[in-house]
Short mmCIF file of C-alpha atoms in Angstrom, two decimals:
data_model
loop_
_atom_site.label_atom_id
_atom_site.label_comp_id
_atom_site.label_asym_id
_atom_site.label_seq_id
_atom_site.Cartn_x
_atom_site.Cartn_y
_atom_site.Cartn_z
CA UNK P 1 -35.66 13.51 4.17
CA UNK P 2 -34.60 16.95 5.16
CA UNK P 3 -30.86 15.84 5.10
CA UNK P 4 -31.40 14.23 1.87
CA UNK P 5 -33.24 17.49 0.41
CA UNK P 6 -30.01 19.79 -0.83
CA UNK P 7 -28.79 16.89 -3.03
CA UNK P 8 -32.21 16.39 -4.61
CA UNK P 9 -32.15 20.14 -5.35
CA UNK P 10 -28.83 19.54 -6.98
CA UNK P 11 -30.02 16.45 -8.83
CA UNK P 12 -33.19 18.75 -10.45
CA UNK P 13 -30.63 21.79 -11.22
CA UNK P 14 -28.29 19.63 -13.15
CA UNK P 15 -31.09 17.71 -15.25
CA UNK P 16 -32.27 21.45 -15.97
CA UNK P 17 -29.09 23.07 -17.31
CA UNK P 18 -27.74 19.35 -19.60
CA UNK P 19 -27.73 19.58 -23.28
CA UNK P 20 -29.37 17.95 -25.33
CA UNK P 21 -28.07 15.19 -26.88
CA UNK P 22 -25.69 15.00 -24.56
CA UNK P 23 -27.38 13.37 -21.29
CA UNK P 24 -31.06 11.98 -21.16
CA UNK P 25 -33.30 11.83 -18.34
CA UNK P 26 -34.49 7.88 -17.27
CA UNK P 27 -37.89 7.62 -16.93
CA UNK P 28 -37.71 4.27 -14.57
CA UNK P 29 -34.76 5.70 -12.56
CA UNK P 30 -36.37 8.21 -10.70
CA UNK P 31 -35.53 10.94 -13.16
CA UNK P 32 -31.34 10.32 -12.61
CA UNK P 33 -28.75 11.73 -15.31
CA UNK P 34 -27.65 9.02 -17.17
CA UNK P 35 -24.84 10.61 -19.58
CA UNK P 36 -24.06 8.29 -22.76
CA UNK P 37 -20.72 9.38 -22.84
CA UNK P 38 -19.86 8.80 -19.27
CA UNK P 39 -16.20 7.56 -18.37
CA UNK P 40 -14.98 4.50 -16.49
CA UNK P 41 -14.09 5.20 -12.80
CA UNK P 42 -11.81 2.59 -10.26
CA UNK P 43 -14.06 1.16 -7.91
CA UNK P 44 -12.95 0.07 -4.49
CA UNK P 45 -13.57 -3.28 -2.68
CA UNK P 46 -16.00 -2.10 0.12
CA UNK P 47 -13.80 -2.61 3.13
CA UNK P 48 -10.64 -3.24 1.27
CA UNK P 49 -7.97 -1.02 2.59
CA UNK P 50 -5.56 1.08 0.46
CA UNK P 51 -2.50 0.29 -0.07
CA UNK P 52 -0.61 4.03 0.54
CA UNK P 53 3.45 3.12 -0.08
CA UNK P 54 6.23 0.44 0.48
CA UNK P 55 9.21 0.33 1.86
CA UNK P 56 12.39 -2.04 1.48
CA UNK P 57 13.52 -3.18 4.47
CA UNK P 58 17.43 -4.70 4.79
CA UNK P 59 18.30 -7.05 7.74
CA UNK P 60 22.19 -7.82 8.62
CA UNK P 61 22.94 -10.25 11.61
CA UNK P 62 26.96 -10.06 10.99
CA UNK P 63 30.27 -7.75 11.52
CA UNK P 64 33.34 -7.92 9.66
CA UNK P 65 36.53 -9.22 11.41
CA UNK P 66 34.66 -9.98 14.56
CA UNK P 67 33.96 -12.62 16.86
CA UNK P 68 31.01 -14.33 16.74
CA UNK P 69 29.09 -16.99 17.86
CA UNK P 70 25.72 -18.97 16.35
CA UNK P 71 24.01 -21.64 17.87
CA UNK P 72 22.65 -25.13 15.91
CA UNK P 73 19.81 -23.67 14.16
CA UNK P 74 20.64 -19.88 13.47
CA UNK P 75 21.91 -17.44 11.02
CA UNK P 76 26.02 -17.57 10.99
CA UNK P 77 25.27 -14.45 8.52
CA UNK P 78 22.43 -13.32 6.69
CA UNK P 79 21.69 -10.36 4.57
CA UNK P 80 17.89 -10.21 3.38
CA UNK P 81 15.74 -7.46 2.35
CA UNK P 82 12.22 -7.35 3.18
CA UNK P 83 9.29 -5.31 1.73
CA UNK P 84 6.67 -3.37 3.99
CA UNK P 85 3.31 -2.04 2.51
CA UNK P 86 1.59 0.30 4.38
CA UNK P 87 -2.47 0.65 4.14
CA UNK P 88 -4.60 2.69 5.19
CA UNK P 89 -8.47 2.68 5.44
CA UNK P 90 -10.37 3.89 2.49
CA UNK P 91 -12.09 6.92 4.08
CA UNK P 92 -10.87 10.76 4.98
CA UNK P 93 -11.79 13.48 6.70
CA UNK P 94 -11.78 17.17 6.31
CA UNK P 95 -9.99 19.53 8.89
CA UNK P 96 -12.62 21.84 9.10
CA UNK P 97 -16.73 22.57 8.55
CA UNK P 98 -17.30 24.06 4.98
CA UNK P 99 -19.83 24.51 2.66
CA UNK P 100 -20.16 23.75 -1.13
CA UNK P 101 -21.94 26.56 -2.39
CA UNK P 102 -24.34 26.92 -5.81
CA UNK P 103 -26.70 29.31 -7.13
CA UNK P 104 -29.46 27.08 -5.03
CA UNK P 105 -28.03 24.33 -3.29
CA UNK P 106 -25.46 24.14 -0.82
CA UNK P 107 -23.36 21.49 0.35
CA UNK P 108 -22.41 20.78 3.50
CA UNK P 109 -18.94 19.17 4.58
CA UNK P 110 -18.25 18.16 8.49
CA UNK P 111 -14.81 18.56 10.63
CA UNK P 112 -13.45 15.29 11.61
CA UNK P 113 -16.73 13.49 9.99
CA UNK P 114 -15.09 9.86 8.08
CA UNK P 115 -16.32 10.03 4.86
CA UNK P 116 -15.72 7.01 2.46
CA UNK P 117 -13.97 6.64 -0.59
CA UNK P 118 -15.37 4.82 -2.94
CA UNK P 119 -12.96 5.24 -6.03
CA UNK P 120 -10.51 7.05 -8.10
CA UNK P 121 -11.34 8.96 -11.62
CA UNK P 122 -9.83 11.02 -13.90
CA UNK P 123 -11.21 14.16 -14.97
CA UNK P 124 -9.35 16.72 -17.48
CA UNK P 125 -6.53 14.57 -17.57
CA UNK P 126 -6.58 14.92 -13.13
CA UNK P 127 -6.71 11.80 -10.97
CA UNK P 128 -9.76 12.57 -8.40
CA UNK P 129 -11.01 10.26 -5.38
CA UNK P 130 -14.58 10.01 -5.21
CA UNK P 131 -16.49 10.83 -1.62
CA UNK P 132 -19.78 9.26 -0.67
CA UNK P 133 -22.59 11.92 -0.10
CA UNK P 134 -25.49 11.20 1.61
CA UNK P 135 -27.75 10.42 -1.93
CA UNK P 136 -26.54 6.99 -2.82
CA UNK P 137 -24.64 7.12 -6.09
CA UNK P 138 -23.49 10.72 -5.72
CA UNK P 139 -19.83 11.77 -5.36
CA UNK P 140 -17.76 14.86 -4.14
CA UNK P 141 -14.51 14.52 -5.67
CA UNK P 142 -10.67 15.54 -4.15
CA UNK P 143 -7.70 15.65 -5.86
CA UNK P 144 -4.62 14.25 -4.05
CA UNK P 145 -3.64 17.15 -1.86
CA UNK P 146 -7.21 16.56 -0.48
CA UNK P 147 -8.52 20.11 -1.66
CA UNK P 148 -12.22 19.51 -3.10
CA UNK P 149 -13.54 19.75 -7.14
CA UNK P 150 -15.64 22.61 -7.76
CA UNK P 151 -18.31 20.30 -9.13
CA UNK P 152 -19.65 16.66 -8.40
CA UNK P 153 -20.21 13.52 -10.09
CA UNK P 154 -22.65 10.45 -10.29
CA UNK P 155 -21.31 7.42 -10.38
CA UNK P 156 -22.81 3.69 -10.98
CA UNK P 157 -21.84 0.42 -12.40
CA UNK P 158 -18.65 2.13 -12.95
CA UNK P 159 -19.32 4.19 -14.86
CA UNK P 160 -18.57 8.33 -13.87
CA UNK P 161 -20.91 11.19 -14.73
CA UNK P 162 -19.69 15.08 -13.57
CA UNK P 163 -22.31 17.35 -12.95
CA UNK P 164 -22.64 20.57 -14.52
CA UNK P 165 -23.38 22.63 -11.34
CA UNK P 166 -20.37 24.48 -9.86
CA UNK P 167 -19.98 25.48 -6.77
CA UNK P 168 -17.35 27.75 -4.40
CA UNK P 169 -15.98 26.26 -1.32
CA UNK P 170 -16.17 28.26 1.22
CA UNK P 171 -13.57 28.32 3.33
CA UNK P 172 -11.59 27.75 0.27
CA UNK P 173 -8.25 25.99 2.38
CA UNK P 174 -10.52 22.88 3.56
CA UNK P 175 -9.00 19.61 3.17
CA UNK P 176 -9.44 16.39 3.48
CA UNK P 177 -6.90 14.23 5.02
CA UNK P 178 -6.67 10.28 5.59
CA UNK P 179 -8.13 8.52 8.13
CA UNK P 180 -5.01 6.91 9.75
CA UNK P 181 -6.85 3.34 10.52
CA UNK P 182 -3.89 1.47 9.30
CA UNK P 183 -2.17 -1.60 8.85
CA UNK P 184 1.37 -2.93 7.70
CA UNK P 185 2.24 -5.84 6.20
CA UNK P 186 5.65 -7.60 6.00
CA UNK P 187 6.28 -9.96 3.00
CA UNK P 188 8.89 -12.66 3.13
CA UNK P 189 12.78 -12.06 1.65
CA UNK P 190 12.22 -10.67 -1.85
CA UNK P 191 16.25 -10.64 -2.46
CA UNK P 192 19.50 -11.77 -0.19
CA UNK P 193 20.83 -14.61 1.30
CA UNK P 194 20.92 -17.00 4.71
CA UNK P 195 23.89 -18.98 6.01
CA UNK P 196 22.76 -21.44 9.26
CA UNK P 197 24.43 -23.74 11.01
CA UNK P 198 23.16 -27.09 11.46
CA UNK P 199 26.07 -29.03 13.60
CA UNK P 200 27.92 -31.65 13.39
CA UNK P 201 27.09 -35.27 11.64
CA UNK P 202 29.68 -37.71 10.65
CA UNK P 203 32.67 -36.03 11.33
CA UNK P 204 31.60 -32.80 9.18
CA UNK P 205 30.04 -29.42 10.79
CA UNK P 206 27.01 -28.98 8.48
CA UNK P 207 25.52 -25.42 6.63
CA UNK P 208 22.39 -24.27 4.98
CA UNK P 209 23.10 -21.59 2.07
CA UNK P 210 19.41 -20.07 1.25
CA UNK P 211 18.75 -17.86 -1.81
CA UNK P 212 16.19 -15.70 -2.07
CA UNK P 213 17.51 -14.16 -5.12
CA UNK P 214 14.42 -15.02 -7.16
CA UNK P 215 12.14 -12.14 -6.20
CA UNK P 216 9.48 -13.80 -5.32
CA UNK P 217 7.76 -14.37 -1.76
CA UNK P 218 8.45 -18.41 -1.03
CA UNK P 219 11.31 -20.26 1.09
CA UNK P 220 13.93 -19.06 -0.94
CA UNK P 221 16.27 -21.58 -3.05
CA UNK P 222 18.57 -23.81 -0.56
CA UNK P 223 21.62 -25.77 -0.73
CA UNK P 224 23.06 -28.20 1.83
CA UNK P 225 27.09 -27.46 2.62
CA UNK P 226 29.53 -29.58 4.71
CA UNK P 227 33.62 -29.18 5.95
CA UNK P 228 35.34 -31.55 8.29
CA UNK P 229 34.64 -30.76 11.94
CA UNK P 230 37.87 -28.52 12.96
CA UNK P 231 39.17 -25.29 13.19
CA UNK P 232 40.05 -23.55 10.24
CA UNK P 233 39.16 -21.26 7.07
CA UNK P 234 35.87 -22.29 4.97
CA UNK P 235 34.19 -20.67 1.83
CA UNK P 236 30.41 -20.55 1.15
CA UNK P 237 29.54 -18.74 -1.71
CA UNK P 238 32.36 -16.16 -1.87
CA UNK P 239 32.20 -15.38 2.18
CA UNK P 240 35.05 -16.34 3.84
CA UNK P 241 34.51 -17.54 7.37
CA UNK P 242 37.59 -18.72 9.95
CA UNK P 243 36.11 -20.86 12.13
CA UNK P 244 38.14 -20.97 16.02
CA UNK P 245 35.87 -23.56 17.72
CA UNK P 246 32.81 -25.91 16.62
CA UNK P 247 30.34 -28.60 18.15
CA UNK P 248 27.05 -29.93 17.34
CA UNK P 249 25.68 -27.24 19.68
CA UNK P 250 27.74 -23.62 18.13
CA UNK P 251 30.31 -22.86 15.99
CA UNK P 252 32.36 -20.02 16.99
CA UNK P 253 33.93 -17.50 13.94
CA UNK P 254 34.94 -14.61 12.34
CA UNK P 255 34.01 -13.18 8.50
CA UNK P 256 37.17 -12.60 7.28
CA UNK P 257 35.47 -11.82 3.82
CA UNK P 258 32.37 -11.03 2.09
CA UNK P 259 31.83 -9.54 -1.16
#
């Protein structure tokens, strides 16, 4: 109860000092501010990480003008592009002890303490993340370089309510950073292309041409290619390949073009 007690001071200075009209006090809610004109907040999954940025990712298996050599099965040349994501748990943590403090009731913030976040809002045109406090419902807010809002919030059902109570930070260069608790994800080609060898039937060495130029995250597009068995120059889709020897086991080659 005694950790609890600074934020129930704060909840009885801000239903002093609202306006009428404005906010009204709930009777059945355990006297909470409940402002009508309250905004919409983005809630997180609980648990759900955040997605922080992506990267593009290219892979090349082939040189120009080179020797080379693929076995039945593999990638004679392939150029694909990948994307990452990078996530990161939904909670942060300041990099120092500090103190939010009012004309009664102070708030107290812990080095290297994980403290949840449980949304995003916008306030004054400002995206903010919203921190859990230790009164359920009740948010300090940060603004993306992790510095905090002079004043906190309420939020429920989605909905966002800011306090009128301001407060100094004291030190004033506390931030909060990210947790680093994070995962990355890989998707499947997005864009690019896979030539593979599949040997020799009937006389003719055999080649699978997949397209992944469609963008999306399946098998990619694929078309079946032949050429008699023998040494010589071959075309697949505008890459020009001279091949020296080939079995049903490798072909042996060099890219003489590719566009």
């Amino acid at each position: 109860m005694k950790k609890n007690l600074p934020l129930l001071m704060l909840l009885f200075a801000a239903s002093c000092s609202i306006r009428a009209g404005e906010y009204k006090i709930l009777p059945g809610d355990g006297g909470l501010i409940n402002n009508i004109n309250s905004s919409s907040a983005k809630v997180y999954n609980a648990g759900e990480p955040r997605l922080v940025k992506s990267e593009y990712v290219e892979e090349k298996n082939f040189m120009v003008n080179e020797t080379q050599l693929a076995k039945r099965g593999g990638s004679v040349l392939n150029n694909k592009i990948y994307r990452k994501d990078f996530y990161v748990n939904n909670s942060v943590a300041a990099n120092k002890d500090a103190v939010l403090h009012s004309a009664s009731v102070p708030q107290p913030v812990y080095k290297n303490k994980a403290v949840n976040v449980l949304g995003e809002v916008s306030v004054d045109g400002k995206n903010y993340r919203m921190l859990e406090t230790e009164i359920k419902n009740f948010v300090m807010l940060i603004d993306e370089n992790g510095k905090l809002f002079n004043k906190m919030g309420r939020l429920q059902n989605g909905r966002f309510v800011l306090l009128p109570v301001e407060y100094v930070v004291t030190p004033d260069n506390v931030v909060f950073k990210d947790v680093m608790a994070s995962s990355t994800t890989q998707t499947k080609p997005i864009r690019g292309f896979d030539i593979k060898y599949d040997g020799v039937r009937l006389g003719r060495m055999w080649f699978t041409y997949l397209n992944y130029e469609g963008g999306k995250n399946d098998s990619g597009r694929f078309q079946e290619i032949s050429f008699p068995a023998k040494p010589g120059l071959i075309e697949i889709n505008n890459v020009g390949i001279r091949v020296s020897q080939v079995d049903d086991g490798k072909i042996e080659y060099v890219i003489v073009k590719y566009e």
